[in-house]
Short mmCIF file of C-alpha atoms in Angstrom, two decimals:
data_model
loop_
_atom_site.label_atom_id
_atom_site.label_comp_id
_atom_site.label_asym_id
_atom_site.label_seq_id
_atom_site.Cartn_x
_atom_site.Cartn_y
_atom_site.Cartn_z
CA GLY Y 23 9.53 -29.71 6.11
CA LEU Y 24 11.52 -26.50 5.65
CA ALA Y 25 12.53 -26.46 9.30
CA LEU Y 26 13.50 -30.13 9.21
CA ALA Y 27 15.59 -29.63 6.09
CA TYR Y 28 17.46 -26.54 7.33
CA PRO Y 29 17.86 -26.77 11.12
CA GLN Y 30 21.17 -24.91 10.88
CA TYR Y 31 19.23 -21.74 10.01
CA LEU Y 32 15.75 -21.91 11.51
CA ARG Y 33 13.21 -23.78 13.60
CA LYS Y 34 9.45 -24.07 13.47
CA LEU Y 35 7.52 -22.15 16.09
CA ASP Y 36 5.27 -24.51 18.02
CA GLY Y 37 1.55 -24.02 17.53
CA VAL Y 38 1.65 -21.53 14.65
CA MET Y 39 2.60 -21.53 10.96
CA ALA Y 40 5.88 -19.70 11.51
CA VAL Y 41 9.62 -20.26 11.38
CA VAL Y 42 12.16 -18.27 13.38
CA ARG Y 43 15.93 -18.01 13.42
CA ARG Y 44 17.54 -20.93 15.17
CA ASP Y 45 19.09 -18.54 17.72
CA ALA Y 46 16.01 -16.30 18.16
CA PRO Y 47 15.48 -14.13 20.06
CA VAL Y 48 18.77 -12.25 19.61
CA ALA Y 49 19.21 -9.93 22.58
CA GLY Y 50 19.58 -6.25 21.76
CA LYS Y 51 18.86 -6.64 18.04
CA VAL Y 52 15.85 -5.29 16.19
CA ALA Y 53 13.74 -8.31 15.23
CA VAL Y 54 12.64 -8.41 11.58
CA LEU Y 55 9.36 -10.26 10.96
CA THR Y 56 8.10 -10.88 7.47
CA GLY Y 57 5.35 -13.01 6.02
CA GLY Y 58 2.13 -13.28 4.08
CA GLY Y 59 0.19 -15.89 2.19
CA SER Y 60 1.81 -19.18 1.25
CA GLY Y 61 2.34 -20.13 -2.38
CA HIS Y 62 5.21 -17.72 -3.08
CA GLU Y 63 8.04 -20.00 -1.98
CA PRO Y 64 10.87 -19.47 -1.20
CA MET Y 65 9.40 -16.12 -0.17
CA PHE Y 66 8.94 -15.56 2.76
CA ALA Y 67 10.08 -18.39 5.02
CA GLY Y 68 13.11 -19.19 2.88
CA PHE Y 69 14.70 -15.90 3.89
CA VAL Y 70 15.05 -16.47 7.63
CA GLY Y 71 18.48 -16.85 9.17
CA PRO Y 72 21.62 -14.91 10.13
CA GLY Y 73 21.69 -11.69 8.12
CA TRP Y 74 18.12 -12.29 6.98
CA ALA Y 75 14.80 -11.99 8.79
CA ASP Y 76 14.39 -13.24 12.35
CA GLY Y 77 11.03 -14.83 11.62
CA SER Y 78 8.38 -15.45 8.99
CA ILE Y 79 4.67 -16.06 9.52
CA ALA Y 80 2.60 -17.87 6.89
CA GLY Y 81 -1.06 -17.77 6.00
CA ASN Y 82 -2.86 -20.29 3.82
CA ILE Y 83 -2.32 -20.17 0.05
CA PHE Y 84 -2.54 -16.51 -1.08
CA THR Y 85 -4.19 -15.63 2.27
CA SER Y 86 -2.86 -13.32 4.95
CA PRO Y 87 -1.99 -14.86 8.32
CA PRO Y 88 -4.40 -13.75 11.07
CA PRO Y 89 -3.32 -11.42 13.90
CA PRO Y 90 -2.82 -13.94 16.78
CA PRO Y 91 -0.06 -15.98 15.09
CA ILE Y 92 1.62 -12.78 13.87
CA TYR Y 93 1.63 -11.63 17.49
CA GLU Y 94 3.04 -14.98 18.67
CA ALA Y 95 5.81 -14.94 16.06
CA ALA Y 96 6.77 -11.37 16.96
CA LYS Y 97 6.90 -12.26 20.65
CA ALA Y 98 9.13 -15.25 19.91
CA ILE Y 99 11.76 -13.18 18.09
CA HIS Y 100 11.64 -9.99 20.16
CA GLY Y 101 15.04 -9.42 21.74
CA GLY Y 102 14.23 -6.16 23.49
CA ALA Y 103 14.99 -3.69 20.70
CA GLY Y 104 11.61 -3.66 18.97
CA VAL Y 105 10.15 -5.44 15.95
CA LEU Y 106 9.99 -4.39 12.30
CA PHE Y 107 7.11 -5.76 10.22
CA LEU Y 108 7.91 -6.15 6.50
CA TYR Y 109 5.27 -7.37 4.06
CA GLY Y 110 3.68 -6.68 0.68
CA ASN Y 111 1.06 -3.96 0.60
CA TYR Y 112 -2.14 -6.02 0.38
CA ALA Y 113 -5.36 -5.23 2.24
CA GLY Y 114 -5.53 -8.44 4.29
CA ASP Y 115 -1.89 -8.20 5.36
CA VAL Y 116 -2.27 -4.52 6.29
CA LEU Y 117 -5.31 -5.22 8.45
CA ASN Y 118 -3.90 -8.27 10.22
CA PHE Y 119 -0.36 -7.03 10.81
CA ASP Y 120 -1.73 -3.70 12.11
CA MET Y 121 -3.96 -5.55 14.55
CA ALA Y 122 -1.00 -7.63 15.73
CA ALA Y 123 1.02 -4.42 16.18
CA GLU Y 124 -1.71 -3.08 18.45
CA MET Y 125 -1.62 -6.29 20.50
CA LEU Y 126 2.14 -5.94 20.91
CA ALA Y 127 1.90 -2.25 21.78
CA ALA Y 128 -0.42 -3.19 24.65
CA GLU Y 129 2.55 -5.07 26.10
CA ASP Y 130 4.94 -2.16 25.52
CA ILE Y 131 6.69 -3.86 22.59
CA ARG Y 132 7.57 -1.25 20.01
CA VAL Y 133 6.64 -2.13 16.44
CA SER Y 134 7.46 -0.36 13.17
CA THR Y 135 6.00 -1.26 9.77
CA VAL Y 136 7.18 -0.93 6.17
CA ARG Y 137 4.70 -2.01 3.48
CA ILE Y 138 6.46 -2.94 0.26
CA THR Y 139 5.16 -1.21 -2.88
CA ASP Y 140 7.43 -2.12 -5.79
CA ASP Y 141 4.86 -3.27 -8.40
CA VAL Y 142 4.63 -0.44 -10.95
CA ALA Y 143 1.71 -2.10 -12.76
CA SER Y 144 -0.59 -2.04 -9.73
CA ALA Y 145 -1.08 1.75 -9.48
CA PRO Y 146 0.19 4.92 -11.23
CA PRO Y 147 3.13 6.94 -9.84
CA GLU Y 148 0.89 9.48 -8.12
CA ARG Y 149 -0.62 6.61 -6.08
CA ARG Y 150 2.60 4.75 -5.39
CA SER Y 151 1.56 4.11 -1.78
CA ASP Y 152 -1.33 2.03 -3.15
CA ARG Y 153 0.94 -0.33 -5.07
CA GLY Y 154 1.40 -3.96 -4.08
CA GLY Y 155 4.63 -5.72 -3.22
CA ILE Y 156 6.00 -8.48 -5.43
CA ALA Y 157 9.56 -9.81 -5.76
CA GLY Y 158 11.00 -6.54 -4.45
CA ASP Y 159 10.23 -7.89 -0.96
CA PHE Y 160 13.54 -9.73 -1.39
CA PHE Y 161 15.61 -6.52 -1.54
CA VAL Y 162 13.80 -4.82 1.34
CA ILE Y 163 14.12 -7.84 3.61
CA LYS Y 164 17.83 -8.17 2.82
CA VAL Y 165 18.63 -4.50 3.39
CA ALA Y 166 16.62 -4.15 6.61
CA SER Y 167 17.93 -7.43 8.02
CA ALA Y 168 21.54 -6.45 7.35
CA ARG Y 169 21.00 -3.12 9.12
CA ALA Y 170 19.44 -4.93 12.07
CA GLU Y 171 22.43 -7.29 12.15
CA GLU Y 172 24.61 -4.20 12.70
CA LYS Y 173 22.62 -3.62 15.93
CA ALA Y 174 21.13 -0.39 14.58
CA GLY Y 175 18.07 0.96 16.37
CA LEU Y 176 14.49 0.41 15.24
CA ASP Y 177 14.22 3.85 13.60
CA GLN Y 178 17.43 3.25 11.66
CA VAL Y 179 16.42 -0.22 10.50
CA THR Y 180 13.03 1.13 9.44
CA ALA Y 181 14.70 3.96 7.51
CA ALA Y 182 16.90 1.47 5.64
CA ALA Y 183 13.85 -0.58 4.67
CA GLU Y 184 12.02 2.54 3.50
CA LYS Y 185 15.02 3.63 1.44
CA ALA Y 186 15.19 0.25 -0.27
CA ASN Y 187 11.46 0.37 -1.01
CA ASP Y 188 11.66 3.92 -2.36
CA ASN Y 189 14.53 3.07 -4.71
CA MET Y 190 13.21 -0.06 -6.43
CA ARG Y 191 10.58 -0.92 -8.99
CA SER Y 192 9.21 -4.23 -10.33
CA MET Y 193 6.98 -5.58 -13.08
CA GLY Y 194 5.92 -9.10 -14.02
CA VAL Y 195 4.60 -11.01 -17.02
CA ALA Y 196 2.47 -14.16 -16.92
CA LEU Y 197 1.91 -16.77 -19.62
CA THR Y 198 -0.27 -19.19 -17.62
CA SER Y 199 -2.34 -19.21 -14.48
CA CYS Y 200 -1.56 -21.24 -11.39
CA VAL Y 201 -4.07 -23.56 -9.72
CA ILE Y 202 -5.10 -23.07 -6.09
CA PRO Y 203 -4.96 -26.57 -4.52
CA ALA Y 204 -8.13 -26.07 -2.47
CA SER Y 205 -10.24 -25.24 -5.52
CA GLY Y 206 -8.43 -27.17 -8.23
CA ARG Y 207 -9.12 -24.36 -10.70
CA PRO Y 208 -6.93 -21.70 -12.36
CA ILE Y 209 -7.13 -18.29 -10.69
CA PHE Y 210 -7.64 -16.58 -14.08
CA GLN Y 211 -8.17 -17.56 -17.71
CA ILE Y 212 -5.66 -16.85 -20.46
CA SER Y 213 -5.26 -18.31 -23.93
CA GLU Y 214 -2.29 -20.60 -24.61
CA SER Y 215 -1.17 -18.10 -27.24
CA ASP Y 216 -1.42 -15.01 -25.00
CA MET Y 217 0.57 -13.37 -22.22
CA GLU Y 218 -0.22 -10.55 -19.79
CA ILE Y 219 2.32 -7.88 -18.90
CA GLY Y 220 1.92 -6.51 -15.39
CA MET Y 221 0.12 -9.55 -13.94
CA GLY Y 222 0.37 -9.68 -10.14
CA LEU Y 223 1.45 -12.60 -7.96
CA HIS Y 224 -2.18 -13.46 -7.14
CA GLY Y 225 -3.56 -13.02 -10.65
CA GLU Y 226 -4.20 -9.28 -10.33
CA PRO Y 227 -4.87 -7.77 -13.78
CA GLY Y 228 -1.90 -6.37 -15.64
CA VAL Y 229 -1.54 -3.46 -18.03
CA GLN Y 230 -1.53 -5.27 -21.38
CA ARG Y 231 -2.71 -8.67 -22.67
CA GLY Y 232 -1.88 -9.94 -26.14
CA PRO Y 233 -0.08 -12.59 -28.21
CA ILE Y 234 3.12 -14.09 -26.82
CA LEU Y 235 6.11 -12.12 -28.11
CA PRO Y 236 9.83 -12.98 -28.28
CA ALA Y 237 11.67 -12.73 -24.95
CA ASP Y 238 13.75 -9.73 -26.03
CA GLU Y 239 10.65 -7.72 -26.92
CA VAL Y 240 8.88 -8.58 -23.67
CA ALA Y 241 11.94 -7.78 -21.56
CA THR Y 242 12.52 -4.48 -23.33
CA ASP Y 243 8.89 -3.44 -22.83
CA MET Y 244 9.00 -4.29 -19.12
CA MET Y 245 12.34 -2.57 -18.52
CA LYS Y 246 11.18 0.60 -20.26
CA ARG Y 247 8.17 0.77 -17.94
CA ILE Y 248 10.35 0.15 -14.87
CA LEU Y 249 13.03 2.68 -15.80
CA ALA Y 250 10.44 5.35 -16.59
CA ASP Y 251 9.28 5.05 -12.97
CA LEU Y 252 12.61 4.44 -11.21
CA PRO Y 253 14.45 7.39 -9.59
CA ALA Y 254 17.74 6.63 -11.34
CA LYS Y 255 20.02 8.45 -13.76
CA ALA Y 256 22.92 7.56 -16.01
CA GLY Y 257 25.98 6.67 -13.93
CA ASP Y 258 24.04 5.09 -11.07
CA GLU Y 259 24.62 1.55 -9.87
CA VAL Y 260 21.71 -0.87 -9.62
CA ALA Y 261 20.91 -4.36 -8.39
CA VAL Y 262 18.76 -6.55 -10.62
CA LEU Y 263 16.50 -9.49 -9.82
CA VAL Y 264 15.03 -11.69 -12.55
CA ASN Y 265 12.44 -13.68 -10.63
CA GLY Y 266 10.74 -16.84 -11.83
CA LEU Y 267 7.06 -17.32 -11.02
CA GLY Y 268 7.33 -21.08 -10.55
CA ALA Y 269 7.20 -22.81 -13.94
CA THR Y 270 9.74 -20.93 -16.06
CA PRO Y 271 13.01 -22.75 -16.77
CA LEU Y 272 16.17 -21.11 -15.50
CA GLY Y 273 17.51 -20.94 -19.03
CA GLU Y 274 14.62 -18.72 -20.07
CA LEU Y 275 15.22 -16.46 -17.07
CA PHE Y 276 18.81 -15.99 -18.22
CA ILE Y 277 17.53 -15.05 -21.68
CA MET Y 278 15.33 -12.42 -20.03
CA PHE Y 279 18.26 -11.15 -17.99
CA ARG Y 280 20.38 -10.80 -21.13
CA ALA Y 281 17.78 -8.47 -22.62
CA ALA Y 282 17.29 -6.59 -19.35
CA SER Y 283 21.02 -6.02 -18.94
CA ARG Y 284 21.17 -4.54 -22.43
CA CYS Y 285 18.41 -2.08 -21.54
CA LEU Y 286 20.19 -1.04 -18.35
CA LYS Y 287 23.46 -0.54 -20.20
CA ASP Y 288 21.70 1.60 -22.80
CA ALA Y 289 20.31 3.73 -19.96
CA GLY Y 290 23.82 4.30 -18.60
CA LEU Y 291 23.27 2.20 -15.48
CA THR Y 292 25.86 -0.18 -14.02
CA ILE Y 293 24.77 -3.54 -12.62
CA ALA Y 294 26.47 -4.07 -9.26
CA ARG Y 295 24.67 -7.29 -8.32
CA THR Y 296 22.45 -9.77 -10.13
CA TYR Y 297 20.05 -12.40 -8.82
CA VAL Y 298 18.30 -14.86 -11.15
CA GLY Y 299 15.90 -17.60 -10.04
CA ASN Y 300 12.68 -18.33 -8.19
CA ILE Y 301 12.52 -15.84 -5.32
CA ALA Y 302 8.83 -14.89 -5.10
CA SER Y 303 6.82 -17.44 -7.07
CA SER Y 304 3.12 -17.90 -7.71
CA LEU Y 305 2.79 -21.65 -7.27
CA GLU Y 306 3.32 -23.08 -10.80
CA MET Y 307 2.62 -19.93 -12.83
CA ALA Y 308 4.68 -19.53 -16.01
CA GLY Y 309 6.28 -16.13 -16.28
CA CYS Y 310 8.77 -13.89 -14.53
CA SER Y 311 9.28 -10.47 -13.05
CA PHE Y 312 12.05 -7.87 -13.07
CA THR Y 313 13.08 -5.84 -10.04
CA VAL Y 314 15.63 -3.03 -10.27
CA MET Y 315 16.96 -1.20 -7.20
CA ARG Y 316 19.07 1.94 -7.45
CA LEU Y 317 22.01 1.71 -5.07
CA ASP Y 318 23.80 4.28 -2.98
CA SER Y 319 26.74 3.39 -0.73
CA GLU Y 320 24.50 2.37 2.18
CA LEU Y 321 22.11 0.22 0.16
CA LYS Y 322 25.02 -1.45 -1.62
CA ARG Y 323 26.77 -2.25 1.68
CA LEU Y 324 23.64 -3.73 3.20
CA LEU Y 325 22.63 -5.68 0.11
CA LEU Y 326 26.06 -7.28 -0.22
CA ALA Y 327 26.48 -8.05 3.49
CA PRO Y 328 26.96 -11.77 4.27
CA ALA Y 329 23.77 -13.66 5.10
CA GLU Y 330 22.60 -17.26 5.34
CA SER Y 331 19.15 -18.78 4.84
CA PRO Y 332 17.63 -21.84 3.17
CA ALA Y 333 16.94 -19.90 -0.04
CA LEU Y 334 20.22 -17.97 -0.35
CA VAL Y 335 23.65 -18.03 1.23
CA GLN Y 336 25.59 -14.87 0.38
CA THR Y 337 29.22 -14.66 1.40
CA ALA Y 338 30.07 -11.30 -0.14
#
């Protein structure tokens, strides 16, 4: 359905659950492949197109795609300059994408990997490499894809993705569970009067559960935790994403952004770019997440570069 609705940007890859850029493979350009379990729409397939990823491979709901289709998708977008794998740092994705990379290496196709680790609630700072990836995937995909569009080499595109990952932090809050269609049951239990700060996209436990609080209090708590972990100082520029998890009205996301922007201003940070909406959802979960990325001149240039995809057209 996605491919039928947006043929100007992408096409479905025959035989596998993947979409690729309409003009893929692009000769001489590093191919960016992203993906993971379904259920997070528009992430990941919604961010395929000029200036975005070259392809996206999907697993079943909240399930990593297996190695053979990852391999097929990478082959379909490879234009001779290597392939960069970008995905959230989850065990199934790590195993399957690494196996696909080995299959490609056997055919002398160079592959580089960046595992996205923006979720501050999933592990302490000293184990940052163990953290999972949530809505921050959006920033890493955008930055790496823009660098690839400049015809930079694989090492340079990988370095841009790593820089984006190193300079951003995220945290979410959930008010309700979602229901996996195959089981028909919620993935976790939570009272109608409670919320959980730090809840992951797949129902991973957060850092605090308690009564639902006013939006300003929740946003301030989350931003304090993010800023305590983010390598930023007064005077820096940042990009901000307020991401809906699937069932939160846009008006409520703007209320959360209002509080978040106040926290950033109080910390002496300048917002250079804002994104508000459903970017990495969790089916119909009620809640949202914040992502903040510290910008330098390179990250700002790449983030603001023009790009077109079903989920976002950015002209400047």
